[in-house]
XYZ file of C-alpha atoms in Angstrom:
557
model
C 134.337 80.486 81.202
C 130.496 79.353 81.409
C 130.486 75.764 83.099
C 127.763 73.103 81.749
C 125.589 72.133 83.906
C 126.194 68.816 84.306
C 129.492 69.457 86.075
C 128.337 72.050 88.095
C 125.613 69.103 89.362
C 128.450 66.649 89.919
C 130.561 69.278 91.845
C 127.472 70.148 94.221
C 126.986 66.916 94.674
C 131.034 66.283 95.464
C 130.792 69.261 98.026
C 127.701 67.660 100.001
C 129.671 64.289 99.862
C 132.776 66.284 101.724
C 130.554 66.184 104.830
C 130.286 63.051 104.931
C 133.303 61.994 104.984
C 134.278 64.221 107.301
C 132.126 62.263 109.403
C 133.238 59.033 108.742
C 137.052 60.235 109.202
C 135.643 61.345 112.642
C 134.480 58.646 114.487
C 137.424 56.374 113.044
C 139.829 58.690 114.847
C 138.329 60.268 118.121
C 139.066 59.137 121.073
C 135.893 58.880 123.304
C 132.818 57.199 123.077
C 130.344 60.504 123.246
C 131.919 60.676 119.632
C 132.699 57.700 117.764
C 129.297 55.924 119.329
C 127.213 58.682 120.675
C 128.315 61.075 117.667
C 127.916 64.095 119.530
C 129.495 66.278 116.980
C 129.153 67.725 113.725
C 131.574 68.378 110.296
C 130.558 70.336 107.334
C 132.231 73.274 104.890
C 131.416 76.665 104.214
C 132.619 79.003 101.082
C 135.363 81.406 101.952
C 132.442 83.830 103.614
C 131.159 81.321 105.846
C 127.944 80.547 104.177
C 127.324 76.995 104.762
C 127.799 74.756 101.705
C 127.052 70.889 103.706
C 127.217 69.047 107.221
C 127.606 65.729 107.766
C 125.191 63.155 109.927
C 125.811 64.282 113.624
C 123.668 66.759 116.303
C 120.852 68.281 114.416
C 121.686 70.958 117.693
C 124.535 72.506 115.768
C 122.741 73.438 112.432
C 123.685 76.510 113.196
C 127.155 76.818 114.632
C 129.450 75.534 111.802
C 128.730 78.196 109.713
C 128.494 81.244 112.303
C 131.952 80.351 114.166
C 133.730 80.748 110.211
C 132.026 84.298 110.697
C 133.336 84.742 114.436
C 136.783 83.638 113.551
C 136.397 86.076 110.467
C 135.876 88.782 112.716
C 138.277 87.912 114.960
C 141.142 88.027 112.509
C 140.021 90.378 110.302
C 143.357 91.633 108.330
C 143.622 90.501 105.115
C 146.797 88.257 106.209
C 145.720 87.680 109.729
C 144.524 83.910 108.548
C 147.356 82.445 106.563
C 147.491 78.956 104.657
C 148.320 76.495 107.587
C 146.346 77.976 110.236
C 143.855 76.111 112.309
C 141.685 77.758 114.685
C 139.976 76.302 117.931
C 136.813 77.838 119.547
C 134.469 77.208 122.142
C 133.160 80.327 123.058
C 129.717 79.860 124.046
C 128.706 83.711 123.251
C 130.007 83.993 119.936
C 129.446 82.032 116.597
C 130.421 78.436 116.947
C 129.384 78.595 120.536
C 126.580 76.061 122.831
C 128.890 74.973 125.812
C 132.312 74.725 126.498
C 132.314 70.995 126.284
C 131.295 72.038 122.398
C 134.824 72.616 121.089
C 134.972 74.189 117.469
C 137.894 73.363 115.025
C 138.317 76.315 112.043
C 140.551 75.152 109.105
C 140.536 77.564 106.289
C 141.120 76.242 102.612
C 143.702 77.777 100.643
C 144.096 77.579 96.702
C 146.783 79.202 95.462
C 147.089 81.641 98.660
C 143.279 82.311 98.218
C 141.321 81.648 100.800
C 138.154 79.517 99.042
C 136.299 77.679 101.763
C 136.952 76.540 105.318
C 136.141 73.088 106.986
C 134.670 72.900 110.100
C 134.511 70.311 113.387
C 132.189 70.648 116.517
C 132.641 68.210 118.731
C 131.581 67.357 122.567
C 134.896 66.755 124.425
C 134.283 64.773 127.741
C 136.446 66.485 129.358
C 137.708 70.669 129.409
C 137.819 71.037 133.082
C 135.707 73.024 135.456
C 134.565 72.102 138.663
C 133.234 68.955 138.548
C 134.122 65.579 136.203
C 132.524 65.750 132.443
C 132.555 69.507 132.649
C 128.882 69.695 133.433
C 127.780 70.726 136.273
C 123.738 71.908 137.529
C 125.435 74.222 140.355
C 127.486 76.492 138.591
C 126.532 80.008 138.880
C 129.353 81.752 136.438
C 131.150 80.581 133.223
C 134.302 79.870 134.499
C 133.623 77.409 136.708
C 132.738 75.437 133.533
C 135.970 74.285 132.012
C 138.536 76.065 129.583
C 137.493 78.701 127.417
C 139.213 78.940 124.395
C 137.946 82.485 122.238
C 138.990 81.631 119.170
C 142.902 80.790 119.203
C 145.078 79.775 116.735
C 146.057 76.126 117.290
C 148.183 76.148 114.443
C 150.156 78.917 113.088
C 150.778 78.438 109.383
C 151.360 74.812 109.962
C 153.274 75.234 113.202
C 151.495 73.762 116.356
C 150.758 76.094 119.264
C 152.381 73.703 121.775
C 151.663 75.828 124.501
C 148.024 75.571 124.242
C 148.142 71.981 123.955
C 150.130 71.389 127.072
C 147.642 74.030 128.765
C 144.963 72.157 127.793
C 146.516 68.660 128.369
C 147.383 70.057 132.417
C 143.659 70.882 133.604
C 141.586 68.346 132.298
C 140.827 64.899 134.165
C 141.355 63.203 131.025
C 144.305 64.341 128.999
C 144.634 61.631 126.507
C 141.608 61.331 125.005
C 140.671 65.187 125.369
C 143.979 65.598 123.097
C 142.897 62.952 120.874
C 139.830 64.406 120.001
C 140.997 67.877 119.130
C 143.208 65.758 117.089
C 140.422 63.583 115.428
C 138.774 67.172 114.953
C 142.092 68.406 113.006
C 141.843 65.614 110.760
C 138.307 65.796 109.991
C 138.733 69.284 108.614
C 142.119 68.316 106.464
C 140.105 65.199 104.900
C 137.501 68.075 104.044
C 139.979 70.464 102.594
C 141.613 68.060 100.586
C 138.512 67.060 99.031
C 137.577 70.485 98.115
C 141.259 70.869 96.777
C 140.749 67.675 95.070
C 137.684 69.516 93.053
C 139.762 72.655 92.249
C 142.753 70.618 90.890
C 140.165 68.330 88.515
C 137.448 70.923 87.755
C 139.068 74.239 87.909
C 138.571 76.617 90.783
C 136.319 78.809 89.034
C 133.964 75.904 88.281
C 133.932 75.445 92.251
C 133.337 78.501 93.264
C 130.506 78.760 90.327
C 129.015 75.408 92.188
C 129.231 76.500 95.661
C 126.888 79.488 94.613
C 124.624 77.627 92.766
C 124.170 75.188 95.692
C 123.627 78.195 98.151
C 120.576 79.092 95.643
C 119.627 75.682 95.184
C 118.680 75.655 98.746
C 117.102 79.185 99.039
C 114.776 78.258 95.529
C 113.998 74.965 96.974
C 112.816 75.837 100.673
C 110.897 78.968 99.402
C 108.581 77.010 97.168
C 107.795 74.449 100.268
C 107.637 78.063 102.678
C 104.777 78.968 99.891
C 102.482 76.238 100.789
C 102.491 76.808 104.511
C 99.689 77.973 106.292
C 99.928 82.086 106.593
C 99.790 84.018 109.111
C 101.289 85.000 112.713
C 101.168 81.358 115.343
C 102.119 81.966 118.983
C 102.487 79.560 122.114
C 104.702 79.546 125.185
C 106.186 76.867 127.512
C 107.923 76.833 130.509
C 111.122 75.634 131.396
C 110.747 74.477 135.169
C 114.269 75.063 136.965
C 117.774 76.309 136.608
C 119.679 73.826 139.278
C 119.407 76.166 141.878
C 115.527 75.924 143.131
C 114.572 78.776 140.940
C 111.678 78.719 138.428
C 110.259 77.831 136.666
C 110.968 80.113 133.493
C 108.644 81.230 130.258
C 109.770 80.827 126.679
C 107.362 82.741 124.208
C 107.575 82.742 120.520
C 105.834 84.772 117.856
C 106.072 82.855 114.720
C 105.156 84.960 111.103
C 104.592 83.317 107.850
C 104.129 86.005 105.246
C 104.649 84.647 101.954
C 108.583 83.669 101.236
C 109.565 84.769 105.019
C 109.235 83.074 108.294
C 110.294 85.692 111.584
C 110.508 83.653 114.688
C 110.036 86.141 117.581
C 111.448 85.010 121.177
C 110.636 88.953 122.936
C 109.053 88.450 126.139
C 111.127 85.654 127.050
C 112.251 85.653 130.365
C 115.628 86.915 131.583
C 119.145 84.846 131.725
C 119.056 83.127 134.918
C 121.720 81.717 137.772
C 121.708 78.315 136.605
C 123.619 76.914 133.484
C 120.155 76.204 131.973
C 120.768 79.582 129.825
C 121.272 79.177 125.832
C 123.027 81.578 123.726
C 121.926 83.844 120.904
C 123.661 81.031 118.497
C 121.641 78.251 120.027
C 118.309 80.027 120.036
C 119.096 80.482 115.853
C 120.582 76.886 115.484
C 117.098 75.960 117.139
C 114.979 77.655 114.908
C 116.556 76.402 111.850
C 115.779 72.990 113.409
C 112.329 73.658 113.577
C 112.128 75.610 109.887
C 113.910 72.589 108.003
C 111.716 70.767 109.812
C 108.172 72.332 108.106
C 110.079 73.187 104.886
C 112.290 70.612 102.764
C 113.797 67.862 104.988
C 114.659 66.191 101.861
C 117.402 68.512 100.175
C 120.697 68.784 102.360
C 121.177 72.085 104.967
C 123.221 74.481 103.285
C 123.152 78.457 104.162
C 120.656 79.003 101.229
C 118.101 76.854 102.701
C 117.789 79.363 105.861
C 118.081 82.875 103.752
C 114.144 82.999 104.579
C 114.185 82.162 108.218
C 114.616 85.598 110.430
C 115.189 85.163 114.266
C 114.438 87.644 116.909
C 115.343 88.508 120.548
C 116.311 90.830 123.151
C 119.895 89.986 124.243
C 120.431 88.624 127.568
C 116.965 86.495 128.092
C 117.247 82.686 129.049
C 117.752 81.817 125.239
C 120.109 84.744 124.512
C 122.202 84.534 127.797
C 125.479 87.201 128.034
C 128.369 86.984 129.664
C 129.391 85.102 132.078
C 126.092 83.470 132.460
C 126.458 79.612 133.314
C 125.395 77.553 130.450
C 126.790 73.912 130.582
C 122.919 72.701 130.809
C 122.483 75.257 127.205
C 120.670 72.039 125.350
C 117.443 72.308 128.007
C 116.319 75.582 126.849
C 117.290 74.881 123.548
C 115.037 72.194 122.770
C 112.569 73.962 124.649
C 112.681 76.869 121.814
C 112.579 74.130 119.391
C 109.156 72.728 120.829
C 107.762 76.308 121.661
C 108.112 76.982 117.647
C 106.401 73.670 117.162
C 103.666 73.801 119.528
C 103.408 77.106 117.921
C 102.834 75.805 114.428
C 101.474 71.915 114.956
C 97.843 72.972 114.919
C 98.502 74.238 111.935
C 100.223 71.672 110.235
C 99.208 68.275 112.073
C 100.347 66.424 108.566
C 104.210 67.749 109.381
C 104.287 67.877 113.163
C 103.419 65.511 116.146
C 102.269 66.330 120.046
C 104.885 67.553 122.386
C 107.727 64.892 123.461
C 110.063 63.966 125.764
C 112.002 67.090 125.628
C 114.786 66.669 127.483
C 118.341 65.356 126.458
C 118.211 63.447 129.647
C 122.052 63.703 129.873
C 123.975 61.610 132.489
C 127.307 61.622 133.100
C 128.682 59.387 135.955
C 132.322 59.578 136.830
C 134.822 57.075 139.068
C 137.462 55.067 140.105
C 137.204 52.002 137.538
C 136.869 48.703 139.643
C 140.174 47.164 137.621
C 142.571 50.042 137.246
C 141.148 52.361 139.915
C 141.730 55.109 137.064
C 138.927 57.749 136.927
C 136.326 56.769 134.299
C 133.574 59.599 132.912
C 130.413 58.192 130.975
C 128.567 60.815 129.163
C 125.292 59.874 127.044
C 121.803 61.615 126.196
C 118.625 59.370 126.887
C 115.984 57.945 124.668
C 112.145 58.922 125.203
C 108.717 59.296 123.851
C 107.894 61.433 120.863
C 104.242 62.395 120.347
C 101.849 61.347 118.284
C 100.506 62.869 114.839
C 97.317 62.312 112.468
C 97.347 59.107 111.980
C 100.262 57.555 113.864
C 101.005 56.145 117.679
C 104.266 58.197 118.356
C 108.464 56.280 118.199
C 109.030 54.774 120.714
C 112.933 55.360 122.542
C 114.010 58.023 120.080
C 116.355 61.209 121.353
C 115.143 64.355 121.671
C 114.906 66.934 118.348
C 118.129 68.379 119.106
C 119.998 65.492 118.860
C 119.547 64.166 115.266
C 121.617 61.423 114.177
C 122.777 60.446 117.397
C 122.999 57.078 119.283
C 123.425 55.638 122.811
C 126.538 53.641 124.074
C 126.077 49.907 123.483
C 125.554 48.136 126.768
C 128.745 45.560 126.080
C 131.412 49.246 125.168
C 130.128 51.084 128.462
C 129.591 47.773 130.612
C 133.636 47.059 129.711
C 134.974 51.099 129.855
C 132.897 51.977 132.642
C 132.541 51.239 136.575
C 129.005 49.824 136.032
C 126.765 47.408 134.960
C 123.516 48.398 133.187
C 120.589 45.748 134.483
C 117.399 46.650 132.463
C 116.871 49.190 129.399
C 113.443 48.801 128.396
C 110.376 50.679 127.454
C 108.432 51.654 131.151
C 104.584 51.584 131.271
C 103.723 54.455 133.353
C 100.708 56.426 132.321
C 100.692 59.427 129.713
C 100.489 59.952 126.250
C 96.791 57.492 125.925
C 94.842 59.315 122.358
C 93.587 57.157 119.315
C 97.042 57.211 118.540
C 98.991 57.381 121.752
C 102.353 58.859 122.304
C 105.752 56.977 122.108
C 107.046 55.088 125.366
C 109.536 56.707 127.390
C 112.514 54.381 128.947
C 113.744 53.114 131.879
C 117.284 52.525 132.297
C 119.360 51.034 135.281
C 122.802 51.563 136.063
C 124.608 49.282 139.005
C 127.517 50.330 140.191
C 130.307 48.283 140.446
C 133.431 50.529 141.218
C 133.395 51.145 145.194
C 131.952 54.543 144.171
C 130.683 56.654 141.694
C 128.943 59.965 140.983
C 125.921 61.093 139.205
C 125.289 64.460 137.164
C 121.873 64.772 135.373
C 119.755 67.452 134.032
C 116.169 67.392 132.736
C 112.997 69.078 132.072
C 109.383 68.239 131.072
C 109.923 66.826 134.937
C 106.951 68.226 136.560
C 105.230 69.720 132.776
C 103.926 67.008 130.778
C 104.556 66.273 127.018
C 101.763 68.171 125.357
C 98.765 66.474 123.464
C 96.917 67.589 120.942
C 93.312 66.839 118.930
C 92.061 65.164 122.879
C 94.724 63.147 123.585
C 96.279 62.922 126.803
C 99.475 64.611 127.824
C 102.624 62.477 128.267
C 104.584 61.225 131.361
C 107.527 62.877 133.099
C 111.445 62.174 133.419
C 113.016 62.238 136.252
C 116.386 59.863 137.601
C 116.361 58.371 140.830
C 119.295 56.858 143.425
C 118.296 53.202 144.633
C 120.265 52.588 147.453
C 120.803 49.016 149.324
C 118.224 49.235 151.548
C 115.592 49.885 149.233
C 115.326 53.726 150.041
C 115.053 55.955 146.933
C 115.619 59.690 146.183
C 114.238 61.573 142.941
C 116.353 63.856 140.900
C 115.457 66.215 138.369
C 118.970 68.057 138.160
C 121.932 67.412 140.401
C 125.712 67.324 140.328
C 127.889 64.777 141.935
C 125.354 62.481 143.223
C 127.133 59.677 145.415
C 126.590 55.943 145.030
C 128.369 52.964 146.591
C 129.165 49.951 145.650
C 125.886 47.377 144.484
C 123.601 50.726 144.331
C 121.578 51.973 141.044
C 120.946 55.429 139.293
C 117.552 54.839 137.925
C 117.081 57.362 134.974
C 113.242 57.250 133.515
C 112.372 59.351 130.402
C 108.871 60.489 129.399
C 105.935 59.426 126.956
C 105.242 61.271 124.104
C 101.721 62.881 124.356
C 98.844 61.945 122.459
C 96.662 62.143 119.197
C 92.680 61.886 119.588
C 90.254 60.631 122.104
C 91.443 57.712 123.819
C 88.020 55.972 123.134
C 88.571 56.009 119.456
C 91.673 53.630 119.850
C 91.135 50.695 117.763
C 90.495 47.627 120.401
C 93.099 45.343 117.692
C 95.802 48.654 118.738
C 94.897 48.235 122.745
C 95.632 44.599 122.565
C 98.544 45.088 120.904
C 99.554 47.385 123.443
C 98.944 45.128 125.969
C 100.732 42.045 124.113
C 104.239 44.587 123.844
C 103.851 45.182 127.489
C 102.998 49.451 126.629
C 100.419 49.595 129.115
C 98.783 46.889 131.507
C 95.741 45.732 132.015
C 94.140 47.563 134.295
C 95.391 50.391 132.056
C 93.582 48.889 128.988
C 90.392 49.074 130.656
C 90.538 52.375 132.440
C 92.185 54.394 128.929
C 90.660 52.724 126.452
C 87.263 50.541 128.102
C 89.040 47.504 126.730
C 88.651 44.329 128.791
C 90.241 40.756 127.736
């Protein structure tokens, strides 16, 4: 029966919704901060093939792994009654579909209508704990995957409605933090069944053939839209390369290269002549490398319209297997999100030239992410604080770059409020404010980096943090200046300091600080066009000093 298509509207519409409150059902049932403040995780549905239909708010990083571990779990179980009504699958496999790190755990829930299989619902989230070597399951030191945590290769953690209670309790016995590890996968479960009863929902008041109809139509809806925006981009092939400057084990630094073609209604992203997979757990899977382009295409495209599958039908993404953003296994990759973002920004240097009206100078480009574990000064029970860090973005045509934002991998993602970590954590966070170290000075200057103290209070604690754009510098574009550097530092009592760039299990006492400093944005334009009224507002806000005002800019007074 042909559906009007005014319904067919309302049910896209419903199906984009489903996302969101998959979200929402999320963060009011997890366990650990990293997700119900940080939202390090994202929910979204895909039709019964595993073509993306929506995704909530969450990590723009995982555009690309919702959809791709349906396909995985597809191909793991690919009988036509090896995935039964009931089921629920759990994933983390960072070389397969789904798959960043092992902290990233995937939940699979397929949606059954009358014993056919229609859609699935999906859950990504970061657990803070899965095991491994060392507390938060991140470590700069491994050298081989399984010193990482558990890995789960797509496993049924429910069997037709039956719980696999041995998986649980192996799951529950080897990590540091049993309760609220099992409380998220938990959370993640009922994410997904709040998704597939909204689907269900649909079916029962619409008819399933009039959801099925929709779910095409919004796959198309994407595709039609981002071509026509793909059509007004400049043509024509747009290289660069960057550099990634260590793995955590002294070696680098490392080359990313793209090749980026616009010919028409087709974008290829070429990554060949990237370098190789290295020791360190900087490496990045084939997923991430696609979930990174996407990033970058939605960005240049339509941000406006929702991500579905359709909207990426156009993008292509190339390279060798087994380079630094295609790593194999058992290549360490708990640090994956450093050279992802730094294919992100290699596409985007590639194409800002081009398009200064969509695209800024080079930022921070770093998650900055610190985890610091412990005894808790009041219960002496271990405590494991896990957060990205804001920074600079660069500037554009036109505008002075944010100020404190997260990196482009993270999307909608936010830190943990100073009074939640002060209270669950052993420390005590003294100053988190904008820095004015030089970098990022053009008529319109980059975004201000952050600097942000933490004072231990348990009788110990240890640091594990992993940057880069630590010795590079946020680029600049149009004759602005590049941007500052990141970097963390240990403060100890007697004054005496040590720099970090990546290190595991860094030990503070008592009354000591981890000082964690993230980069400026780079700039936009000759410094000496700045407006004077913009210097002295700089100056007012505390951006620069000034001596800097008059050295940058020639502005005195």
């Amino acid at each position: 029966m042909k559906q009007d298509v005014f319904t067919l509207e309302i049910i896209k519409d419903s199906l984009v919704a489903v996302g969101e409150e998959m979200f929402n059902a999320m963060i009011r049932t997890s366990m650990s901060p990293i997700i119900y403040e940080t939202t390090d995780f994202a929910v979204g549905a895909t039709d019964a093939a595993g073509n993306l239909l929506a995704q909530g708010n969450g990590v723009t990083a995982f555009l690309a792994t919702l959809d791709t571990a349906v396909q995985s779990t597809l191909e793991h179980y690919p009988g036509e009654d090896d995935v039964r009504p009931g089921d629920i699958f759990i994933t983390n496999s960072p070389y397969e579909g789904g798959g960043t790190h092992l902290s990233d755990v995937v939940i699979v829930y397929p949606v059954f209508h009358d014993d056919r299989l229609i859609a699935w619902t999906v859950n990504k989230a970061h657990w803070t704990e899965v095991g491994g070597s060392h507390a938060g399951s991140v470590s700069t030191e491994a050298t081989e995957i399984y010193q990482e945590g558990l890995h789960f290769r797509f496993l049924k953690l429910y069997d037709e409605g039956r719980l696999n209670q041995s998986l649980v309790s192996m799951i529950r016995d080897n990590v540091r933090l049993p309760d609220s590890t099992i409380g998220d996968m938990y959370a993640g479960v009922a994410a997904c069944k709040v998704g597939a009863k909204r689907i269900l929902d649909l079916v029962s008041k619409y008819g399933e053939s009039a959801v099925l109809s929709a779910m095409t139509g919004l796959l198309d809806y994407g595709e039609r839209m981002t071509l026509a925006e793909l059509k007004k981009l400049p043509q024509g092939v747009f290289e660069a390369e960057d550099i990634v400057e260590e793995d955590g084990h002294g070696n680098g630094p490392f080359r990313i290269k793209v090749k980026v073609t616009i010919d028409g209604g087709r974008m290829v992203a070429d990554f060949t002549g990237t370098d190789p997979q290295v020791n360190g757990p900087i490496n990045c899977s084939y997923t991430g490398l696609v979930t990174g382009a996407r990033c970058a295409f939605k960005a240049v495209t339509n941000t406006e319209i929702p991500a579905n599958g359709g909207c990426f039908r156009a993008l292509e993404v190339v390279c060798p297997p087994g380079t630094l953003i295609s790593a194999e296994s058992p290549a360490p990759v708990s640090i994956y999100y450093e050279a992802l973002i730094a294919a992100i920004e290699v596409m985007w240097k590639a194409l800002a030239p081009h398009m200064p009206e969509k695209l800024p100078a080079g930022h921070q480009r770093t998650v900055g992410a610190t985890f610091i574990s412990g005894p808790h000064p009041d219960t002496g029970e271990l405590f494991v604080m896990g957060e990205p860090l804001l920074g600079g973005w660069g500037a554009s045509a036109g505008l002075d770059g944010d100020n404190g934002q997260f990196c482009c991998a993270n999307g909608e993602t936010f830190n943990i409020p100073v009074e939640l970590a002060e209270s669950r954590y052993g420390f005590e966070i003294d100053q988190y404010a904008f820095h004015n170290e030089d970098g990022g000075e053009g008529e319109f200057r980059g975004g201000k980096g952050v600097v942000l103290d933490y004072r231990i209070t348990a009788e110990e604690a240890f640091l594990t943090y992993s940057a880069t754009r630590t010795t590079t510098r946020p680029w600049a574009m149009d004759g602005g200046e590049e941007g500052s550097t990141n970097a963390a530092w240990h403060i100890r009592k007697d004054g005496t300091r040590e720099r970090y760039t990546m290190a595991t299990a860094v030990r503070a006492r008592k009354g000591e600080t981890f000082r964690m400093i993230s980069a400026t944005g780079g700039g936009y334009g000759e410094p000496a066009a700045r407006p004077r009224e913009y210097v002295l507002s700089d100056l007012k806000n505390g951006y620069i000093t000034p001596e800097q005002a008059e050295r940058h800019y020639g502005v005195t007074g």
